[in-house]
Tab-separated table of C-alpha atoms (C1' of nucleotides) in Angstrom:
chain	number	residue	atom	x	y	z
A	386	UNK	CA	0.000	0.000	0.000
A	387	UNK	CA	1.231	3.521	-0.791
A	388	UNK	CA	2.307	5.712	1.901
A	389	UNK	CA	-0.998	7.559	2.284
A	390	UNK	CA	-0.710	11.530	2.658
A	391	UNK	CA	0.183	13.584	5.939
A	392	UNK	CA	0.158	12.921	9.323
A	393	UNK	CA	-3.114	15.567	9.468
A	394	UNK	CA	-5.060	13.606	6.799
A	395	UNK	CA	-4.520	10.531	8.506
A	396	UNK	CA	-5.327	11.282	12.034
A	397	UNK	CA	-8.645	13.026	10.715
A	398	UNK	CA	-8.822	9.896	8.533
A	399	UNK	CA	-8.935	7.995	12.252
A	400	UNK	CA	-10.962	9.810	13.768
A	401	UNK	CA	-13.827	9.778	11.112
A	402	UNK	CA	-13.529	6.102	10.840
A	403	UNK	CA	-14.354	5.442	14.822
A	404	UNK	CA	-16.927	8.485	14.807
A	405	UNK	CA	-18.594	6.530	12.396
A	406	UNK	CA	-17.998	3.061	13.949
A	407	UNK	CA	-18.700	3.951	17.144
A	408	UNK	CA	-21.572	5.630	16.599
A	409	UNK	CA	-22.827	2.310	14.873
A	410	UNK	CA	-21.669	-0.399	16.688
A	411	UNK	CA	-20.779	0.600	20.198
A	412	UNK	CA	-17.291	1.334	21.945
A	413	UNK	CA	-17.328	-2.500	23.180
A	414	UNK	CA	-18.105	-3.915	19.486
A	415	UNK	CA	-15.799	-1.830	17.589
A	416	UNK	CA	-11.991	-3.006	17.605
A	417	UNK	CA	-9.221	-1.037	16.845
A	418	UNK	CA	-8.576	-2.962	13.442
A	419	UNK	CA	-11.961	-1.994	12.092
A	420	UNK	CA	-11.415	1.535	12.881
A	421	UNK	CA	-8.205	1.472	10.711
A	422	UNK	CA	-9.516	-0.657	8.068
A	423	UNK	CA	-11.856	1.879	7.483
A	424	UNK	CA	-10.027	4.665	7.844
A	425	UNK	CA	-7.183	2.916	5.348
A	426	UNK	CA	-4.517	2.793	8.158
A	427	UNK	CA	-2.339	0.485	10.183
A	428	UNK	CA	-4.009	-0.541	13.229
A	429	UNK	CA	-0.813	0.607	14.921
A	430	UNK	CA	-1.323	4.363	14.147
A	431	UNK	CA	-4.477	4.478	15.770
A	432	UNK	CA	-3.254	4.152	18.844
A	433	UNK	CA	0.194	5.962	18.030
A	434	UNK	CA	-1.923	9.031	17.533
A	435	UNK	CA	-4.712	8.674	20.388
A	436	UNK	CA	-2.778	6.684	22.790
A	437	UNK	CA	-5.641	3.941	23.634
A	438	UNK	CA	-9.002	2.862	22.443
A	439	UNK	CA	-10.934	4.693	25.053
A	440	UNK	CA	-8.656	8.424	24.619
A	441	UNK	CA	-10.063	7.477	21.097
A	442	UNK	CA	-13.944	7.005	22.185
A	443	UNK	CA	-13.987	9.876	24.402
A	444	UNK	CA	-12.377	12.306	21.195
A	445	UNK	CA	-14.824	11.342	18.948
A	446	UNK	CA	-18.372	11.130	21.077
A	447	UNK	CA	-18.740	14.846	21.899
A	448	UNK	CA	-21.408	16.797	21.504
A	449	UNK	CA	-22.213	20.481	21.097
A	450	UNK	CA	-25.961	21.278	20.786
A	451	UNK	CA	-27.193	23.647	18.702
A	452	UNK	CA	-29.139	26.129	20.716
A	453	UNK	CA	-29.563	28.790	18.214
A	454	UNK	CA	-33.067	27.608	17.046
A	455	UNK	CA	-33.859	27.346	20.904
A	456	UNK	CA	-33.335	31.171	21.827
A	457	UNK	CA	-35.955	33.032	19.623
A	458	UNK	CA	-38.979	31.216	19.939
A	459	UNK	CA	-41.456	32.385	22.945
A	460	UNK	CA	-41.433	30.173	26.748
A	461	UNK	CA	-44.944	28.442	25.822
A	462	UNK	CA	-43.606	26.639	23.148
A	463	UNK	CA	-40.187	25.962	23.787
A	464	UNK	CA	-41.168	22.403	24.773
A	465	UNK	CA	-41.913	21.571	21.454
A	466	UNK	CA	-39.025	23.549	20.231
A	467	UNK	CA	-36.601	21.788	22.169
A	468	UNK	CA	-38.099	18.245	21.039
A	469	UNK	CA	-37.953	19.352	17.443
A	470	UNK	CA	-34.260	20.319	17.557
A	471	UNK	CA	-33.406	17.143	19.713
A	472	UNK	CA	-34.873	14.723	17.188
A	473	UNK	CA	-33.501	17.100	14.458
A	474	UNK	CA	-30.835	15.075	12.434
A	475	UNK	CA	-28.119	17.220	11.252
A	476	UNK	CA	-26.477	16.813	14.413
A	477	UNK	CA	-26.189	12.903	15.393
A	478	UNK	CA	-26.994	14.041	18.596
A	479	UNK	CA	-28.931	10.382	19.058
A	480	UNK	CA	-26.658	8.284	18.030
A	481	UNK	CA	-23.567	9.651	20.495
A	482	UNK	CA	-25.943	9.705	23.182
A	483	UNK	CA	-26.623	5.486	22.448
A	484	UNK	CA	-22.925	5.070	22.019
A	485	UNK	CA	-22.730	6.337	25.051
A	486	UNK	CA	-25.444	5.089	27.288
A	487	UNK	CA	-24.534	1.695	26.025
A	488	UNK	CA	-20.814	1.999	27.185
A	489	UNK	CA	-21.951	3.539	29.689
A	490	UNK	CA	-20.291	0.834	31.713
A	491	UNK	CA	-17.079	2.133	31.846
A	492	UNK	CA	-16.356	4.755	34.176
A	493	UNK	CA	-14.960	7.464	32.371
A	494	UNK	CA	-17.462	7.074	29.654
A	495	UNK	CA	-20.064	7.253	32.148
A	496	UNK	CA	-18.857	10.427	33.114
A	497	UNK	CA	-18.989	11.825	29.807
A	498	UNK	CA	-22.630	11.085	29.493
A	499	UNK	CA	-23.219	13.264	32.503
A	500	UNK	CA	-21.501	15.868	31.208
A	501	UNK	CA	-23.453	15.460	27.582
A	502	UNK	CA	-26.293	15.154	29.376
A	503	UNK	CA	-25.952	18.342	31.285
A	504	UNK	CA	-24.543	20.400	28.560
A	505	UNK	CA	-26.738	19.262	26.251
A	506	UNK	CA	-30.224	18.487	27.590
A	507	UNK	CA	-30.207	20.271	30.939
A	508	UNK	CA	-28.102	23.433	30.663
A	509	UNK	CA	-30.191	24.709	27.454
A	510	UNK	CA	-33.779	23.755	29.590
A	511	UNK	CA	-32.197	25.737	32.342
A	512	UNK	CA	-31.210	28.402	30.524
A	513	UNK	CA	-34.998	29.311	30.031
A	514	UNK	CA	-36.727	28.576	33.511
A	515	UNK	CA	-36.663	30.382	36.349
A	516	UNK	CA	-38.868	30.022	39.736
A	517	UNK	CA	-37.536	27.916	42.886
A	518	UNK	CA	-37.408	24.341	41.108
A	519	UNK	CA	-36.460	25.759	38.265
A	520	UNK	CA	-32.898	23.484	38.153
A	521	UNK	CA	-35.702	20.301	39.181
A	522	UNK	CA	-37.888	21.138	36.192
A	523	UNK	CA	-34.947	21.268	33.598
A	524	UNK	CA	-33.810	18.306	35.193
A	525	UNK	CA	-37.058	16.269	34.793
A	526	UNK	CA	-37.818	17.809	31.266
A	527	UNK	CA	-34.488	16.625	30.381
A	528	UNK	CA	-34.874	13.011	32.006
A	529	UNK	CA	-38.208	13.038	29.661
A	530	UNK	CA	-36.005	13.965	26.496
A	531	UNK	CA	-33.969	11.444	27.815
A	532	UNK	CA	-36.577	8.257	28.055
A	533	UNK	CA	-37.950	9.680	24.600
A	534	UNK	CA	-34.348	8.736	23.157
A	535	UNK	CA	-34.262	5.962	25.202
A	536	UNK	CA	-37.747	4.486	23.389
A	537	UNK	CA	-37.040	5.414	20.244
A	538	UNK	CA	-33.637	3.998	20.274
A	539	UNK	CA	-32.564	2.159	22.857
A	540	UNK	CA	-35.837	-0.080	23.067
A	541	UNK	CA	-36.585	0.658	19.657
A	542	UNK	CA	-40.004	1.444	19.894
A	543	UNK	CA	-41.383	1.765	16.651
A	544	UNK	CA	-44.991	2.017	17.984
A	545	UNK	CA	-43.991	5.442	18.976
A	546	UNK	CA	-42.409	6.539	15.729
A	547	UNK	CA	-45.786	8.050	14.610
A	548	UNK	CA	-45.228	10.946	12.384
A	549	UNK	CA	-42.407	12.706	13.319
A	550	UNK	CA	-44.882	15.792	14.098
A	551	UNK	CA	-47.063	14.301	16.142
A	552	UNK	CA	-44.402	13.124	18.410
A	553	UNK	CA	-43.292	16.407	18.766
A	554	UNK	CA	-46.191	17.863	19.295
A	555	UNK	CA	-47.228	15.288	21.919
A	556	UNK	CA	-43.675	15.067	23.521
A	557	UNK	CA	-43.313	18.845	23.152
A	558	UNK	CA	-46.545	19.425	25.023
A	559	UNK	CA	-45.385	16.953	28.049
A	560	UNK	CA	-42.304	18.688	28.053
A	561	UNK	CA	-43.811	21.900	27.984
A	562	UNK	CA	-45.795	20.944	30.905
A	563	UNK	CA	-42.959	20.499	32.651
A	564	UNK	CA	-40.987	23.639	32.461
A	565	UNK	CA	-44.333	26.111	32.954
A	566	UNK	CA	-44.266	26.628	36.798
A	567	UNK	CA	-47.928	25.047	38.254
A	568	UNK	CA	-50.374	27.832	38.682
B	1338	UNK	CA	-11.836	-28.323	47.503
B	1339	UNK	CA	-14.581	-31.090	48.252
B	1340	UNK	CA	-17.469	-31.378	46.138
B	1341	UNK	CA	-19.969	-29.635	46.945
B	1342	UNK	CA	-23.788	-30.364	46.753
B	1343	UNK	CA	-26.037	-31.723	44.238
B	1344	UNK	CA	-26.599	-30.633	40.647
B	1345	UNK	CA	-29.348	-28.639	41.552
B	1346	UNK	CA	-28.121	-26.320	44.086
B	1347	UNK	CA	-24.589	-25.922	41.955
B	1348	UNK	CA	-26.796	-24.059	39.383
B	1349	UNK	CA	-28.598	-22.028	41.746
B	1350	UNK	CA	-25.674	-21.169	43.089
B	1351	UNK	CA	-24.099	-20.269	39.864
B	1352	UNK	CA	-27.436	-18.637	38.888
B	1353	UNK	CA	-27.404	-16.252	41.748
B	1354	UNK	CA	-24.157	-15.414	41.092
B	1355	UNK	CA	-24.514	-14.297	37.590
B	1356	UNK	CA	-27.379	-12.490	38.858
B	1357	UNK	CA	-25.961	-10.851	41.346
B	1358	UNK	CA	-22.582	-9.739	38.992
B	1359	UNK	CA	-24.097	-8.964	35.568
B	1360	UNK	CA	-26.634	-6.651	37.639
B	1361	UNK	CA	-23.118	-5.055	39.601
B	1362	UNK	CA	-21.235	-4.790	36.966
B	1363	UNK	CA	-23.471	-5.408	33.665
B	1364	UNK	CA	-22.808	-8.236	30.654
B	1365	UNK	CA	-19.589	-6.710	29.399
B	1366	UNK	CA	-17.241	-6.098	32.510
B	1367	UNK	CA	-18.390	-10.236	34.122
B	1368	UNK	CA	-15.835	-12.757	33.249
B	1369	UNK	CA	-17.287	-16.412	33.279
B	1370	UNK	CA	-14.322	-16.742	36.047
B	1371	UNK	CA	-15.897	-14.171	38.349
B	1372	UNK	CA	-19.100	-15.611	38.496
B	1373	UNK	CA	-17.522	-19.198	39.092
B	1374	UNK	CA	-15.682	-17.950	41.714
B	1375	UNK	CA	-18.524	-16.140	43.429
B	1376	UNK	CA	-20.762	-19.251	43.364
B	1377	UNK	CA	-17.477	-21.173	44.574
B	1378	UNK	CA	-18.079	-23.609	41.402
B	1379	UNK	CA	-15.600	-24.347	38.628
B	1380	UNK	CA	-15.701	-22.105	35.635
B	1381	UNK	CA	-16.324	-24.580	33.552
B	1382	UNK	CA	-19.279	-25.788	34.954
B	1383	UNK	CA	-21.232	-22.398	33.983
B	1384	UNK	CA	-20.824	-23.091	30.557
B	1385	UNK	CA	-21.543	-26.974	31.351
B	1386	UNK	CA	-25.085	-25.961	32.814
B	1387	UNK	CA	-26.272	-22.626	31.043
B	1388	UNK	CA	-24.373	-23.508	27.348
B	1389	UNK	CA	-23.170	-20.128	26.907
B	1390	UNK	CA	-22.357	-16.485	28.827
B	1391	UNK	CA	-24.892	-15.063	26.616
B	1392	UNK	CA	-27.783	-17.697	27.784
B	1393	UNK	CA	-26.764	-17.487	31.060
B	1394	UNK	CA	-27.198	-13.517	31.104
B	1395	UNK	CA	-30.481	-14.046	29.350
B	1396	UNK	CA	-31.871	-16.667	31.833
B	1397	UNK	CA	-31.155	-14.567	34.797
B	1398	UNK	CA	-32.024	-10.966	33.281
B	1399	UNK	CA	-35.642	-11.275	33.452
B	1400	UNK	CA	-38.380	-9.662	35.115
B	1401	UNK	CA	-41.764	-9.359	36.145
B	1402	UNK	CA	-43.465	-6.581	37.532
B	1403	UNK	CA	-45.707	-6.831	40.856
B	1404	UNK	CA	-48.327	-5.643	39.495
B	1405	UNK	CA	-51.149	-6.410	42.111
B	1406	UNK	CA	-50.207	-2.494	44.100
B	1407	UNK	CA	-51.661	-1.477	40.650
B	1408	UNK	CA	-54.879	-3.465	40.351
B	1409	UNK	CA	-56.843	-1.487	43.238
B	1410	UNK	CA	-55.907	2.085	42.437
B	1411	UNK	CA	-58.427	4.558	41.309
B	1412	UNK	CA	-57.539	5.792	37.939
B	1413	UNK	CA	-56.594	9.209	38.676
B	1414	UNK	CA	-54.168	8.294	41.151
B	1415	UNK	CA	-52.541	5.667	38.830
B	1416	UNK	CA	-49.578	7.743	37.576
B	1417	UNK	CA	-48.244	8.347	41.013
B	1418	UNK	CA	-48.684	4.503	41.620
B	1419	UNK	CA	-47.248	3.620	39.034
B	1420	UNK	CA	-43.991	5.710	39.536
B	1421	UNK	CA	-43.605	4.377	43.315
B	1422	UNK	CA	-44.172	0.475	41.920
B	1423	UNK	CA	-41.177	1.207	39.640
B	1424	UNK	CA	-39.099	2.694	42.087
B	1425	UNK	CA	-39.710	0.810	44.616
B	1426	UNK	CA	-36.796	-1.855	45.311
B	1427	UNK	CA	-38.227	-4.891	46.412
B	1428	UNK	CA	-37.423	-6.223	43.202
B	1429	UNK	CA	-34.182	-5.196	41.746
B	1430	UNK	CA	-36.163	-3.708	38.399
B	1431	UNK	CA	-33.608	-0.923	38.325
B	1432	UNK	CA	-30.898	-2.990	38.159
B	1433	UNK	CA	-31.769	-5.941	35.248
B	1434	UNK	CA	-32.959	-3.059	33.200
B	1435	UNK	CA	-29.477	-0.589	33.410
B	1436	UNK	CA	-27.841	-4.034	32.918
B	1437	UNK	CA	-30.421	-4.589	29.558
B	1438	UNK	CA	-29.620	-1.123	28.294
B	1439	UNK	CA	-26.049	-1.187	28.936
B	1440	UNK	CA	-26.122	-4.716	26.808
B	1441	UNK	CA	-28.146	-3.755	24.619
B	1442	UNK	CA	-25.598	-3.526	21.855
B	1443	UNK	CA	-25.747	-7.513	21.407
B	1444	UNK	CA	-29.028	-7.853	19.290
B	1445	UNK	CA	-30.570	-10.669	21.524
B	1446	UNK	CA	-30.380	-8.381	25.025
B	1447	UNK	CA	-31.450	-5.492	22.882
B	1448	UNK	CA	-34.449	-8.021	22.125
B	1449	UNK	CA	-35.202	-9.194	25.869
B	1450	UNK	CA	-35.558	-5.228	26.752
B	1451	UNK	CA	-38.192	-4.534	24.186
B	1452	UNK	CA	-39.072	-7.627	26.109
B	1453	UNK	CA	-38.778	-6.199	29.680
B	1454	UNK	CA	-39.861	-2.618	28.901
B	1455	UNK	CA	-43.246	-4.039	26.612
B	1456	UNK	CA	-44.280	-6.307	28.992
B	1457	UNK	CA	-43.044	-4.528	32.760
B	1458	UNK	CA	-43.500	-1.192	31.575
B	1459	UNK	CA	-45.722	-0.162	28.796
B	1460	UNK	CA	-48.409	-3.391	29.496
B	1461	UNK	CA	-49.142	-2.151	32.685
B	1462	UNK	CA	-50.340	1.165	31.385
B	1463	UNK	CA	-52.118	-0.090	28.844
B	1464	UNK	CA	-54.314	-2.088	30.921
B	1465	UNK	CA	-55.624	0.308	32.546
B	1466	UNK	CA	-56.015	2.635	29.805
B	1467	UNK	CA	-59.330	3.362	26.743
B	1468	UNK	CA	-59.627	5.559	24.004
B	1469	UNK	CA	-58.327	5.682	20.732
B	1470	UNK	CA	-55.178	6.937	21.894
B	1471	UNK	CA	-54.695	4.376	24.723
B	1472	UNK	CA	-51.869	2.614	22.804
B	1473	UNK	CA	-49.369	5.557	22.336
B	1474	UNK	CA	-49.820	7.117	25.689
B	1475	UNK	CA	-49.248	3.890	27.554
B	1476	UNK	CA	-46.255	3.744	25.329
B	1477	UNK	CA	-45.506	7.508	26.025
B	1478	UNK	CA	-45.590	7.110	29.944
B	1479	UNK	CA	-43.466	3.942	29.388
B	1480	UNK	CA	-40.707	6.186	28.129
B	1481	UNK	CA	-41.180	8.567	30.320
B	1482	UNK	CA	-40.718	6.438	32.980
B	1483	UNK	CA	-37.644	4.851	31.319
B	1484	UNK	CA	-36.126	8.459	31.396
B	1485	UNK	CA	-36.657	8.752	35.025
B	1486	UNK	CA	-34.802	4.903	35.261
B	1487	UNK	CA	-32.389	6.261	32.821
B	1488	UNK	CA	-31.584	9.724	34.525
B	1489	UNK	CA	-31.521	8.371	37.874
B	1490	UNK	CA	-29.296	4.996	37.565
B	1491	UNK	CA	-27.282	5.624	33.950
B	1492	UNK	CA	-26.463	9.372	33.987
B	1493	UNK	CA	-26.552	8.844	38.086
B	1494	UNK	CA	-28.528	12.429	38.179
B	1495	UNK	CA	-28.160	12.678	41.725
B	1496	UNK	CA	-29.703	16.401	42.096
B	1497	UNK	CA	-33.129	14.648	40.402
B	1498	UNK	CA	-32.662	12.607	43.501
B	1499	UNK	CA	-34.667	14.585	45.882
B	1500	UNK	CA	-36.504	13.234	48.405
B	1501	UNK	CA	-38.245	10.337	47.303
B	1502	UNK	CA	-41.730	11.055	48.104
B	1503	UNK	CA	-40.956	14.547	46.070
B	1504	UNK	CA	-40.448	12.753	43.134
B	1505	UNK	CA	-43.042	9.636	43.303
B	1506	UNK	CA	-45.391	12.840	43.555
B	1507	UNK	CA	-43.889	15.257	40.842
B	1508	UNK	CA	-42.990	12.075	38.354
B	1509	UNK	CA	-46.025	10.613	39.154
B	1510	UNK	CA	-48.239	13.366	37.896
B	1511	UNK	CA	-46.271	13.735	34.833
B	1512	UNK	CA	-47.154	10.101	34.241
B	1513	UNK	CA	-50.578	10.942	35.009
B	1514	UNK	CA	-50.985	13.713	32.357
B	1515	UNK	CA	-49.939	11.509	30.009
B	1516	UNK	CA	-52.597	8.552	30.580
B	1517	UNK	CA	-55.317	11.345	31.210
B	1518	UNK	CA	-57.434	11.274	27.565
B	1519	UNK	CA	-57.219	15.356	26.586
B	1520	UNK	CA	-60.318	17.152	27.088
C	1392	DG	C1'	5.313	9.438	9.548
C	1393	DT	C1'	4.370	4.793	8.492
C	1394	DC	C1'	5.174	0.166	8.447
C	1395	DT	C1'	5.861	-5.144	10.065
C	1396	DA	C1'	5.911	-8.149	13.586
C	1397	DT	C1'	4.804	-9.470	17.893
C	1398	DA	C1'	4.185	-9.079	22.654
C	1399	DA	C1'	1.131	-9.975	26.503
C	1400	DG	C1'	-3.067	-10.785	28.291
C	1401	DG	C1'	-7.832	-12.079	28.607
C	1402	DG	C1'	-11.755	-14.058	27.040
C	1403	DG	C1'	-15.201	-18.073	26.220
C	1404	DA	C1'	-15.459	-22.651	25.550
C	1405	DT	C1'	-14.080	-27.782	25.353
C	1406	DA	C1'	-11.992	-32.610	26.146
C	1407	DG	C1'	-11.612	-36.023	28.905
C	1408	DA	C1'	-10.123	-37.846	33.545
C	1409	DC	C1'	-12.175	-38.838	37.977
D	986	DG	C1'	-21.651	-34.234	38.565
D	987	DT	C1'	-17.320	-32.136	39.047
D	988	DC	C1'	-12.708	-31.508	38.204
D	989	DT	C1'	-7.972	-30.247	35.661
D	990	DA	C1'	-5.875	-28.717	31.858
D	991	DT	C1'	-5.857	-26.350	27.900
D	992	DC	C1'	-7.280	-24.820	23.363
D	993	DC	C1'	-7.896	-21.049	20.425
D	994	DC	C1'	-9.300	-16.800	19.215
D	995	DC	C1'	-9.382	-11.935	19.704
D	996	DT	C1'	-8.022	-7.954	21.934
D	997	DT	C1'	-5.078	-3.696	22.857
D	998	DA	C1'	-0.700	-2.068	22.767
D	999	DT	C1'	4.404	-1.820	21.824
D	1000	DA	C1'	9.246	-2.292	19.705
D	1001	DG	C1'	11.868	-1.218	16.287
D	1002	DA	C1'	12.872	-1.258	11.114
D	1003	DC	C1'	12.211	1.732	7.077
DNA sequence: GTCTATAAGGGGATAGAC
DNA sequence: GTCTATCCCCTTATAGAC
């Protein structure tokens, strides 16, 4: 095989390979060698240039929600907002967060889901409420986001994959409930 | 080491043992040789009576839900019920099912928690449930109840861990909306 | 910067004696 | 029914040549 181009292109070539493997098959399913295969590299160099499998894992599942659709829109129907950009695709916000529950296992991948789950679900939530139990409602609304991905994914309830606006209108109106302080 | 009792109590022994260590540590991180030891039984006599690690996890990852607390509730208290049946820890629910998510990347425990969450979680519901709807709001409180599971035991949300009457009450009425038919 | 070759360990599972 | 011994595969990770 010809020496392929620079070290850049290679370790991007990595790290696209396990995004994408990862994402698909799970940290414990995914071995090294398939993540080079893919990404046309000796097996060695993936580790030369992330130091270990998991340095590798933890690189690759991050995520940065995008929260820009989430500021303009009015309070009363943020909860459908927030649904909408959740299930939204351009972002494989769904799959990361799978990858992750399911390796969930390990410790410091564990941790990582906290920290997606707080950046990500509870943090933009928050960011809207206010009131005492504020921080208890975001929390909630974001377990709910959380058990919707869990359904639709994890469980793979299909049942529930009614037309994508119906669920959000249904899931955005339980959410919604949520965050409005009671009366 | 003398031999110990009869065929019969050598797999219960090696049965609770699996139990006990796929449920601590989940599918992934239990060794054949850990559960042996626990049960104080040679490793290969796990294989010898249960055919594989897989079967084994699948024979001792089951459930099924108490569901007589649920039979004798008026309807509009059901939610709350419902919540406080889940999260109550007489029987280690919590536990099989983190283990079933956190496996859930091998296709047959993905298929035993469709299993677990149809048949402990959504049937439940819909039981107790009419109206042309019935079907996806059982299914809907399902997953929101699988976010509470999922926020309390595999994010470890501790702040969502209030007290726990606090959040039987607050989760429960969430639940509730949910199974209420709109007026 | 990239390769070959291999270390070093752990895993599930099996054969066959007792 | 239970044991010892071991097979065999797959894994991550490293050493050192090119």
């Amino acid at each position: 095989m010809a020496t392929r181009a620079s070290g850049r292109s290679t370790r991007e070539a990595i790290r696209a390979a396990a995004s994408r493997l990862f994402r698909e098959r799970g940290y414990a399913r995914t071995p090294v060698r398939d993540i080079a295969a893919l990404a046309e590299v000796n097996p060695a160099l993936v580790i030369r240039y992330f130091g270990s499998k998991e340095e590798l894992f933890l690189e690759t599942m991050r995520l940065t929600i995008d929260d820009e659709p989430l500021l303009d829109v009015p309070i009363d129907r943020f909860g459908e907002r927030f649904v909408d950009v959740v299930l939204s695709s351009e972002q494989d916000i769904r799959d990361v967060h799978l990858a992750l529950v399911r390796g969930s296992g390990e410790e410091r991948i564990a941790e990582r889901l906290r920290e997606v789950h707080e950046d990500s679900l509870v943090a933009p939530l928050r960011a809207r409420l206010s009131g005492v139990d504020a921080d208890l409602r975001a929390r909630m609304a974001a377990a709910v986001v959380g058990g919707l991905l869990y359904s639709l994914w994890i469980v793979g309830d299909h049942a529930l994959e009614s037309e994508r606006d119906v669920l959000v209108r249904r899931y955005g109106a339980i959410v919604q409930d949520i965050i409005t302080p009671e009366t």
